[in-house]
Coordinates of C-alpha atoms and ligand atoms in Angstrom, one line a residue:
M1386 CA 36.6 -38.5 -23.9
H1387 CA 33.1 -36.9 -23.7
S1388 CA 32.5 -33.5 -25.1
I1389 CA 31.2 -30.8 -22.7
A1390 CA 28.8 -28.2 -24.1
G1391 CA 30.2 -24.8 -23.2
P1392 CA 33.2 -23.9 -21.1
A1393 CA 33.3 -25.2 -17.5
R1394 CA 33.4 -21.9 -15.5
F1395 CA 35.7 -23.3 -12.8
E1396 CA 38.0 -25.3 -15.0
V1397 CA 41.6 -25.5 -13.8
P1398 CA 44.5 -27.0 -15.8
S1399 CA 44.4 -30.2 -13.7
G1400 CA 40.7 -30.7 -14.2
R1401 CA 39.6 -34.2 -15.5
A1402 CA 36.7 -35.2 -17.7
V1403 CA 34.4 -37.3 -15.5
T1404 CA 31.1 -39.0 -16.5
V1405 CA 28.7 -39.7 -13.6
I1406 CA 25.9 -42.3 -14.0
G1407 CA 22.9 -41.6 -11.8
A1408 CA 21.3 -38.4 -10.8
G1409 CA 20.0 -39.4 -7.3
L1410 CA 21.4 -37.5 -4.3
V1411 CA 24.7 -39.4 -4.4
G1412 CA 25.4 -38.9 -8.2
L1413 CA 24.3 -35.3 -8.0
S1414 CA 26.6 -34.7 -5.0
C1415 CA 29.5 -36.2 -6.9
A1416 CA 28.7 -34.2 -10.0
W1417 CA 28.3 -30.9 -8.0
L1418 CA 31.5 -31.3 -6.0
L1419 CA 33.6 -32.3 -9.1
V1420 CA 32.4 -29.4 -11.2
R1421 CA 33.0 -27.0 -8.2
R1422 CA 36.5 -28.4 -8.0
G1423 CA 37.3 -27.7 -11.6
H1424 CA 36.5 -30.9 -13.4
A1425 CA 34.4 -31.2 -16.6
V1426 CA 31.3 -33.3 -15.7
L1427 CA 28.8 -35.1 -17.8
L1428 CA 25.8 -36.5 -15.7
L1429 CA 23.7 -39.3 -17.3
D1430 CA 20.4 -40.6 -15.9
G1431 CA 17.8 -42.8 -17.3
C1432 CA 14.9 -40.9 -15.8
E1433 CA 13.7 -37.3 -16.1
P1434 CA 15.0 -34.8 -13.5
A1435 CA 11.8 -34.1 -11.6
R1436 CA 9.8 -37.2 -11.0
R1437 CA 8.5 -36.5 -7.6
P1438 CA 6.4 -38.7 -5.4
S1439 CA 2.8 -37.5 -5.3
G1440 CA -0.5 -38.8 -3.9
G1441 CA -0.8 -42.6 -4.3
D1442 CA 2.6 -43.0 -5.8
P1443 CA 3.9 -45.8 -7.9
L1444 CA 7.3 -47.0 -7.0
G1445 CA 9.9 -44.6 -8.3
E1446 CA 13.3 -45.7 -9.5
R1447 CA 15.1 -42.9 -7.7
G1448 CA 15.4 -43.8 -4.0
S1449 CA 16.4 -40.3 -3.2
E1450 CA 13.0 -38.9 -4.1
A1451 CA 11.4 -41.2 -1.5
A1452 CA 13.8 -40.3 1.3
L1453 CA 12.8 -38.5 4.5
G1454 CA 16.1 -36.7 4.8
V1455 CA 16.9 -37.5 8.4
L1456 CA 20.6 -36.9 9.1
M1457 CA 21.6 -39.1 12.0
A1458 CA 25.3 -38.8 12.7
R1459 CA 26.0 -37.6 16.3
V1460 CA 23.7 -40.3 17.7
F1461 CA 25.2 -43.1 15.6
H1462 CA 25.6 -46.1 17.9
R1463 CA 29.4 -46.5 17.3
S1464 CA 32.1 -43.9 18.0
S1465 CA 34.9 -45.2 15.8
G1466 CA 35.5 -46.9 12.4
R1467 CA 34.5 -46.1 8.9
G1468 CA 30.8 -45.7 9.5
W1469 CA 31.4 -43.2 12.3
R1470 CA 34.0 -41.2 10.3
L1471 CA 31.8 -41.0 7.1
R1472 CA 28.8 -39.8 9.1
Q1473 CA 30.7 -37.1 11.0
R1474 CA 32.4 -35.9 7.9
S1475 CA 29.2 -35.8 5.9
L1476 CA 27.3 -33.9 8.6
E1477 CA 30.1 -31.3 8.6
L1478 CA 30.1 -31.1 4.8
W1479 CA 26.3 -30.7 4.6
G1480 CA 26.6 -27.6 6.9
A1481 CA 29.3 -26.2 4.6
W1482 CA 27.4 -27.1 1.4
R1483 CA 24.1 -25.6 2.7
R1484 CA 25.9 -22.3 3.5
E1485 CA 27.7 -22.3 0.1
L1486 CA 24.5 -23.0 -1.8
A1487 CA 22.4 -20.5 0.2
A1488 CA 25.0 -17.8 -0.5
R1489 CA 24.4 -18.3 -4.2
G1490 CA 20.6 -18.1 -3.7
R1491 CA 19.9 -21.8 -3.5
P1492 CA 19.0 -22.5 0.2
I1493 CA 18.1 -26.1 1.2
P1494 CA 15.4 -26.2 3.9
W1495 CA 17.0 -27.6 7.1
R1496 CA 15.2 -28.4 10.4
P1497 CA 17.9 -28.8 13.1
G1498 CA 17.7 -31.2 16.0
L1499 CA 16.9 -34.9 16.4
L1500 CA 15.3 -36.5 19.4
L1501 CA 15.9 -40.2 19.8
L1502 CA 13.2 -41.5 22.2
A1503 CA 14.0 -44.4 24.6
A1504 CA 11.3 -47.1 24.5
E1505 CA 13.1 -49.6 26.7
A1506 CA 15.4 -49.4 29.7
S1507 CA 18.2 -50.8 27.6
D1508 CA 17.8 -47.8 25.2
L1509 CA 18.3 -45.4 28.1
T1510 CA 21.4 -47.2 29.1
R1511 CA 22.8 -47.0 25.6
Q1512 CA 21.9 -43.3 25.4
Q1513 CA 23.8 -42.6 28.7
L1514 CA 26.9 -44.2 27.1
L1515 CA 26.6 -41.9 24.1
L1516 CA 26.0 -38.9 26.3
H1517 CA 29.2 -39.4 28.2
D1518 CA 31.3 -40.4 25.1
P1519 CA 34.0 -37.7 24.9
R1520 CA 34.2 -38.1 21.0
R1521 CA 30.7 -36.8 20.7
Q1522 CA 31.4 -33.7 22.8
Q1523 CA 34.7 -32.9 21.2
G1524 CA 34.8 -29.6 19.2
D1525 CA 31.1 -29.0 19.8
A1526 CA 30.2 -25.3 20.0
A1527 CA 28.4 -24.1 23.1
G1528 CA 24.8 -25.5 23.2
Q1529 CA 25.6 -28.1 20.6
A1530 CA 26.4 -31.1 22.9
L1531 CA 24.1 -34.1 23.2
Q1532 CA 21.5 -33.7 26.0
H1533 CA 19.3 -36.1 28.0
W1534 CA 15.6 -35.2 28.0
D1535 CA 13.8 -36.7 31.0
P1536 CA 10.1 -37.7 30.8
Q1537 CA 9.2 -34.3 32.4
R1538 CA 11.0 -32.5 29.6
L1539 CA 9.3 -34.7 27.0
R1540 CA 5.8 -33.9 28.4
Q1541 CA 6.4 -30.2 27.4
L1542 CA 6.5 -31.1 23.7
E1543 CA 3.4 -30.4 21.6
P1544 CA 2.0 -32.5 20.2
V1545 CA 2.8 -35.1 22.7
V1546 CA 5.2 -38.0 22.0
P1547 CA 4.2 -41.6 22.8
A1548 CA 3.4 -41.9 26.5
A1549 CA 5.6 -45.0 26.8
A1550 CA 8.8 -42.9 26.1
L1551 CA 11.2 -43.3 29.1
G1552 CA 13.4 -40.4 28.1
G1553 CA 15.3 -39.2 25.1
L1554 CA 18.7 -38.3 23.6
Y1555 CA 18.6 -34.9 22.0
S1556 CA 21.2 -34.0 19.4
P1557 CA 21.2 -30.4 18.3
Q1558 CA 23.5 -31.0 15.3
D1559 CA 21.6 -33.8 13.6
G1560 CA 18.4 -32.9 11.9
Q1561 CA 16.4 -33.2 8.7
L1562 CA 16.8 -31.7 5.2
D1563 CA 14.5 -31.9 2.3
P1564 CA 16.1 -34.4 -0.2
C1565 CA 14.2 -33.1 -3.3
A1566 CA 15.1 -29.5 -2.5
A1567 CA 18.7 -30.6 -2.0
M1568 CA 18.7 -32.4 -5.4
D1569 CA 17.3 -29.3 -7.1
A1570 CA 19.8 -27.0 -5.5
L1571 CA 22.8 -29.2 -6.4
A1572 CA 21.5 -29.7 -10.0
L1573 CA 20.9 -26.0 -10.7
D1574 CA 24.2 -25.0 -9.1
A1575 CA 26.2 -27.6 -11.0
A1576 CA 24.5 -26.7 -14.2
A1577 CA 25.4 -23.0 -13.6
A1578 CA 29.0 -24.1 -13.1
G1579 CA 29.1 -25.9 -16.4
M1580 CA 27.9 -29.5 -15.7
E1581 CA 26.3 -31.1 -18.7
R1582 CA 23.3 -33.4 -18.0
R1583 CA 21.7 -35.8 -20.4
S1584 CA 18.6 -38.0 -20.1
E1585 CA 20.2 -41.3 -21.2
R1586 CA 20.0 -44.8 -19.9
V1587 CA 23.2 -46.7 -19.8
A1588 CA 22.9 -50.3 -21.1
A1589 CA 26.5 -51.6 -20.5
L1590 CA 30.1 -50.7 -19.6
E1591 CA 33.1 -52.0 -21.5
R1592 CA 36.8 -51.4 -21.0
C1593 CA 38.6 -49.4 -23.7
S1594 CA 42.0 -47.9 -24.2
S1595 CA 41.0 -44.5 -22.9
G1596 CA 39.1 -45.9 -19.9
W1597 CA 35.5 -47.0 -20.3
R1598 CA 33.0 -47.2 -23.1
L1599 CA 29.4 -46.7 -22.3
R1600 CA 26.8 -48.3 -24.5
L1601 CA 23.6 -46.2 -24.2
C1602 CA 20.1 -47.5 -24.6
S1603 CA 19.6 -44.9 -27.3
G1604 CA 22.1 -46.9 -29.4
A1605 CA 24.9 -44.3 -29.1
S1606 CA 28.2 -44.9 -27.2
L1607 CA 30.5 -42.7 -25.2
E1608 CA 34.1 -43.1 -24.1
C1609 CA 35.3 -41.6 -20.8
E1610 CA 38.6 -41.4 -18.9
W1611 CA 36.9 -41.3 -15.4
L1612 CA 33.6 -42.9 -14.7
V1613 CA 31.6 -42.7 -11.4
L1614 CA 28.9 -45.3 -11.1
A1615 CA 26.3 -43.9 -8.7
A1616 CA 23.2 -45.6 -10.1
G1617 CA 21.8 -46.8 -6.8
L1618 CA 20.1 -50.2 -7.3
G1619 CA 20.8 -50.0 -11.1
S1620 CA 24.6 -50.1 -10.4
T1621 CA 24.8 -53.9 -10.0
A1622 CA 23.5 -54.6 -13.6
L1623 CA 26.1 -52.2 -15.0
L1624 CA 29.1 -53.7 -13.3
P1625 CA 31.3 -55.5 -15.9
G1626 CA 31.3 -59.3 -15.2
E1627 CA 35.1 -59.6 -15.5
L1628 CA 35.9 -57.5 -12.4
Q1629 CA 38.0 -59.4 -9.8
P1630 CA 37.2 -59.7 -7.0
P1631 CA 33.5 -59.3 -8.1
P1632 CA 31.9 -56.4 -6.3
P1633 CA 29.0 -57.2 -4.0
R1634 CA 25.5 -57.2 -5.4
L1635 CA 22.9 -54.8 -4.2
E1636 CA 19.5 -56.0 -2.9
P1637 CA 16.3 -53.9 -2.7
V1638 CA 14.8 -53.0 0.7
L1639 CA 11.5 -51.2 0.3
G1640 CA 10.3 -48.3 2.4
Q1641 CA 6.8 -46.9 2.8
A1642 CA 6.2 -43.4 4.2
L1643 CA 3.2 -41.2 4.9
E1644 CA 2.3 -37.5 5.0
L1645 CA -0.4 -36.7 7.6
E1646 CA -2.3 -33.6 8.5
L1647 CA -3.3 -33.0 12.1
D1648 CA -7.0 -32.4 13.0
P1649 CA -7.4 -28.7 13.6
C1650 CA -8.4 -29.5 17.3
D1651 CA -5.0 -31.1 17.8
R1652 CA -3.0 -28.3 16.3
P1653 CA -0.2 -27.5 18.9
A1654 CA 0.4 -24.1 20.2
P1655 CA 3.2 -22.2 18.3
G1656 CA 6.6 -23.2 19.5
G1657 CA 5.6 -26.7 20.5
G1658 CA 9.3 -27.5 20.7
W1659 CA 9.5 -30.3 18.2
P1660 CA 13.0 -30.7 16.8
G1661 CA 13.7 -31.5 13.1
A1662 CA 13.1 -35.2 13.6
V1663 CA 11.7 -37.4 16.5
V1664 CA 12.5 -41.0 16.3
W1665 CA 10.4 -43.7 18.1
R1666 CA 11.4 -47.4 17.8
G1667 CA 13.2 -46.6 14.5
I1668 CA 10.2 -44.6 13.0
N1669 CA 10.9 -41.0 12.1
L1670 CA 8.3 -38.3 12.8
I1671 CA 9.1 -35.1 10.9
Q1672 CA 7.2 -31.9 11.2
R1673 CA 6.9 -30.4 7.7
P1674 CA 8.2 -26.9 7.3
P1675 CA 5.5 -24.4 8.2
A1676 CA 4.0 -22.4 5.3
A1677 CA 4.7 -18.6 5.1
D1678 CA 1.6 -18.0 7.2
A1679 CA 2.5 -20.4 9.9
D1680 CA -0.6 -19.6 12.1
A1681 CA -3.1 -20.5 9.4
A1682 CA -1.1 -23.4 7.9
P1683 CA -2.1 -26.9 8.7
W1684 CA 0.3 -28.9 10.8
R1685 CA 1.6 -31.8 8.8
L1686 CA 4.2 -34.5 9.4
W1687 CA 6.0 -37.2 7.6
L1688 CA 6.0 -40.6 9.1
G1689 CA 8.3 -43.4 8.0
A1690 CA 9.8 -45.5 6.8
T1691 CA 9.1 -49.2 6.8
L1692 CA 11.9 -51.7 6.2
E1693 CA 10.7 -54.4 3.9
P1694 CA 13.2 -56.7 2.1
G1695 CA 12.3 -57.0 -1.6
Q1696 CA 10.2 -54.9 -3.8
E1697 CA 6.7 -55.7 -2.7
A1698 CA 4.9 -53.4 -0.3
S1699 CA 3.1 -55.0 2.6
A1700 CA -0.2 -53.6 3.9
G1701 CA 0.6 -54.9 7.4
A1702 CA 3.8 -53.0 7.6
L1703 CA 2.0 -49.8 6.5
E1704 CA -0.7 -50.3 9.1
S1705 CA 1.9 -50.8 11.8
L1706 CA 3.7 -47.7 10.7
R1707 CA 0.5 -45.7 10.7
D1708 CA -0.3 -46.4 14.4
L1709 CA 3.3 -46.8 15.6
A1710 CA 2.8 -50.5 16.3
G1711 CA -0.1 -49.7 18.6
E1712 CA 1.6 -46.9 20.5
A1713 CA 0.4 -43.9 18.5
P1714 CA -0.9 -40.9 20.5
D1715 CA -4.5 -40.0 19.9
W1716 CA -3.6 -37.0 17.8
L1717 CA -1.7 -39.2 15.4
R1718 CA -4.6 -41.6 15.1
R1719 CA -6.9 -38.8 14.3
A1720 CA -4.6 -37.2 11.7
R1721 CA -5.7 -37.3 8.1
L1722 CA -3.7 -39.1 5.4
C1723 CA -2.6 -36.8 2.7
R1724 CA 0.0 -38.8 0.9
H1725 CA 1.5 -42.3 0.8
W1726 CA 4.7 -43.2 -1.1
Q1727 CA 7.3 -45.8 -1.3
G1728 CA 10.8 -46.2 -2.6
L1729 CA 13.7 -48.7 -2.7
R1730 CA 17.0 -48.6 -0.8
A1731 CA 20.1 -50.4 -2.2
R1732 CA 21.6 -52.7 0.5
P1733 CA 25.0 -54.3 -0.3
Q1734 CA 25.0 -58.1 0.2
G1735 CA 27.6 -59.2 2.7
Q1736 CA 29.4 -55.8 3.1
P1737 CA 28.7 -52.7 5.1
A1738 CA 27.0 -49.8 3.4
P1739 CA 28.0 -47.7 1.5
L1740 CA 30.2 -49.2 -1.3
L1741 CA 32.9 -46.7 -2.2
Q1742 CA 35.3 -48.7 -4.3
D1743 CA 37.9 -48.0 -6.9
L1744 CA 37.3 -50.8 -9.5
G1745 CA 40.3 -49.8 -11.6
N1746 CA 40.9 -48.2 -15.0
G1747 CA 39.2 -45.0 -13.8
L1748 CA 35.9 -46.7 -12.6
L1749 CA 34.7 -45.6 -9.2
L1750 CA 31.6 -47.2 -7.5
A1751 CA 29.6 -45.0 -5.2
A1752 CA 26.4 -46.9 -4.4
G1753 CA 24.7 -49.2 -1.9
H1754 CA 24.0 -46.4 0.7
Y1755 CA 21.1 -48.3 2.0
R1756 CA 19.3 -46.2 4.7
N1757 CA 21.7 -43.3 4.8
G1758 CA 22.3 -42.0 1.3
V1759 CA 21.1 -38.5 2.0
L1760 CA 23.3 -38.3 5.1
L1761 CA 26.4 -39.9 3.4
A1762 CA 26.2 -38.2 -0.1
P1763 CA 28.7 -35.4 0.7
A1764 CA 31.3 -37.7 2.2
S1765 CA 30.9 -40.1 -0.7
A1766 CA 31.4 -37.3 -3.2
E1767 CA 34.5 -36.1 -1.4
W1768 CA 35.9 -39.7 -1.6
V1769 CA 35.2 -39.7 -5.3
A1770 CA 36.8 -36.3 -5.9
E1771 CA 39.9 -37.3 -3.9
R1772 CA 40.3 -40.6 -5.8
I1773 CA 40.1 -38.8 -9.1
E1774 CA 42.5 -36.1 -8.1
A1775 CA 45.0 -38.7 -6.8
G1776 CA 45.1 -40.1 -10.4
R1777 CA 44.8 -43.6 -11.8
G1778 CA 46.7 -46.3 -10.1
A1779 CA 47.0 -44.4 -6.9
T1780 CA 46.3 -46.4 -3.8
Ligands
FAD1817 C1 11.3 -44.5 2.2 C2 12.8 -44.1 2.3 C3 13.2 -43.3 3.3 C4 14.6 -42.9 3.4 N1 14.9 -42.0 4.4 C5 16.2 -41.7 4.5 C6 16.7 -40.7 5.4 O1 15.8 -40.2 6.2 N2 18.0 -40.4 5.5 C7 18.9 -40.9 4.6 O2 20.1 -40.5 4.7 N3 18.5 -41.8 3.7 C8 17.2 -42.2 3.6 N4 16.8 -43.1 2.7 C9 17.9 -43.8 1.8 C10 18.2 -42.9 0.7 O3 17.1 -42.5 0.0 C11 19.2 -43.6 -0.3 O4 20.3 -44.2 0.4 C12 19.7 -42.7 -1.3 O5 18.7 -42.0 -1.9 C13 20.5 -43.4 -2.4 O6 20.8 -42.4 -3.4 P1 21.5 -42.8 -4.7 O7 21.8 -41.5 -5.4 O8 22.6 -43.8 -4.5 O9 20.4 -43.7 -5.5 P2 19.0 -43.2 -6.2 O10 18.4 -42.0 -5.6 O11 18.2 -44.4 -6.3 O12 19.5 -42.7 -7.6 C14 20.0 -43.7 -8.6 C15 19.8 -43.0 -10.0 O13 20.5 -43.8 -10.9 C16 19.6 -43.9 -12.1 N5 20.0 -45.1 -12.8 C17 19.8 -46.4 -12.4 N6 20.2 -47.2 -13.4 C18 20.6 -46.4 -14.4 C19 21.2 -46.7 -15.7 N7 21.4 -47.9 -16.2 N8 21.5 -45.6 -16.6 C20 21.3 -44.3 -16.1 N9 20.8 -44.0 -14.9 C21 20.5 -45.0 -14.1 C22 18.2 -43.8 -11.6 O14 17.3 -43.3 -12.6 C23 18.3 -42.9 -10.4 O15 18.0 -41.6 -10.7 C24 15.5 -43.5 2.5 C25 15.1 -44.3 1.5 C26 13.7 -44.7 1.4 C27 13.3 -45.6 0.3

């Protein structure tokens, strides 16, 4: 069992000792929830806590730092099954987590609302089906139900959305949160509650009588009763070869994103009505939170992200993103490039994302979140906590 420095403030008699590998948003969410529920948590990660994308970025190992933070749950194209349930639960948990963290002085910036634009008539038909789906209206507070925005309503938005938009589905409950701020809030709050964090890269996992032995790249080793493998793309390399059936491998899908600043002459009037995220043909446009002096602050937005199988960035994909495949409004074409970054997503081969699997002997896999790790982090953490609390061997 690992040793935890200092008493865990919320320790309860039934608390377990849990080691979490990976301090991306999924690993941090698991660590935070576990420590809040009374478990003693050791978080290990091979890279330093605050490696943030900055101008002209190299490829970072932590996908969460590249993410745009769009939470797309209510407009998900299915209305049943595991994917639907995880998304709805996660959206609900993010609301509760944000309130809890804010109450302890760690607010996570949240921009509510998501507008899914229809580029084709078939998009409009699909949106009508979602609009009239009773599961999406159930339990919604007043003013929280999905809405159809017609072209006339779209024309009121400033800056303007692509002229080819035929209409849109507006979801007040979806939106965007800042993934780096979320990671900071979870890390600080978990540390304050007794979580121990070490900068250690794990080289290999081996079964042992107490559970799992971790061989660390520093040469040390560590035994643990419960182990959560949330190392994103790095998870595949750590999975012991003898597992039956062998868990699916994870493959990289690269994403590029941009931060742009509007030309002062294109600056929209205050209250231009943009929701947290606008989505056009799968591309997210996200207004950055205004600075304290909103009137003087430049109007910036994030644009992304490309979907490029593999680890090599393509200049063509970036160009197409930059001008919305030839459909960018003039203000977007004139906008100044401030920042370009890229990151990798982990896509499970042959299985739906994410991989939430109990691999036996106290080893839980929480990885392969592909395009929705920010959204799905809380529901993944809840699954992990419930498995641990149910005990080994529980089904
Ligand atoms: C450009 C881009 C945009 C995105 N936009 C969105 C979005 O809008 N909404 C959304 O929900 N999702 C989005 N995603 C997806 C999201 O970023 C991922 O699904 C999510 O970040 C996965 O989190 P994670 O914690 O599993 O992995 P990661 O964030 O990659 O973290 C894995 C961690 O494990 C550590 N690690 C790896 N191997 C080892 C080892 N051997 N020992 C110790 N530590 C190790 C790494 O250092 C890393 O810190 C986007 C992704 C990209 C690339």
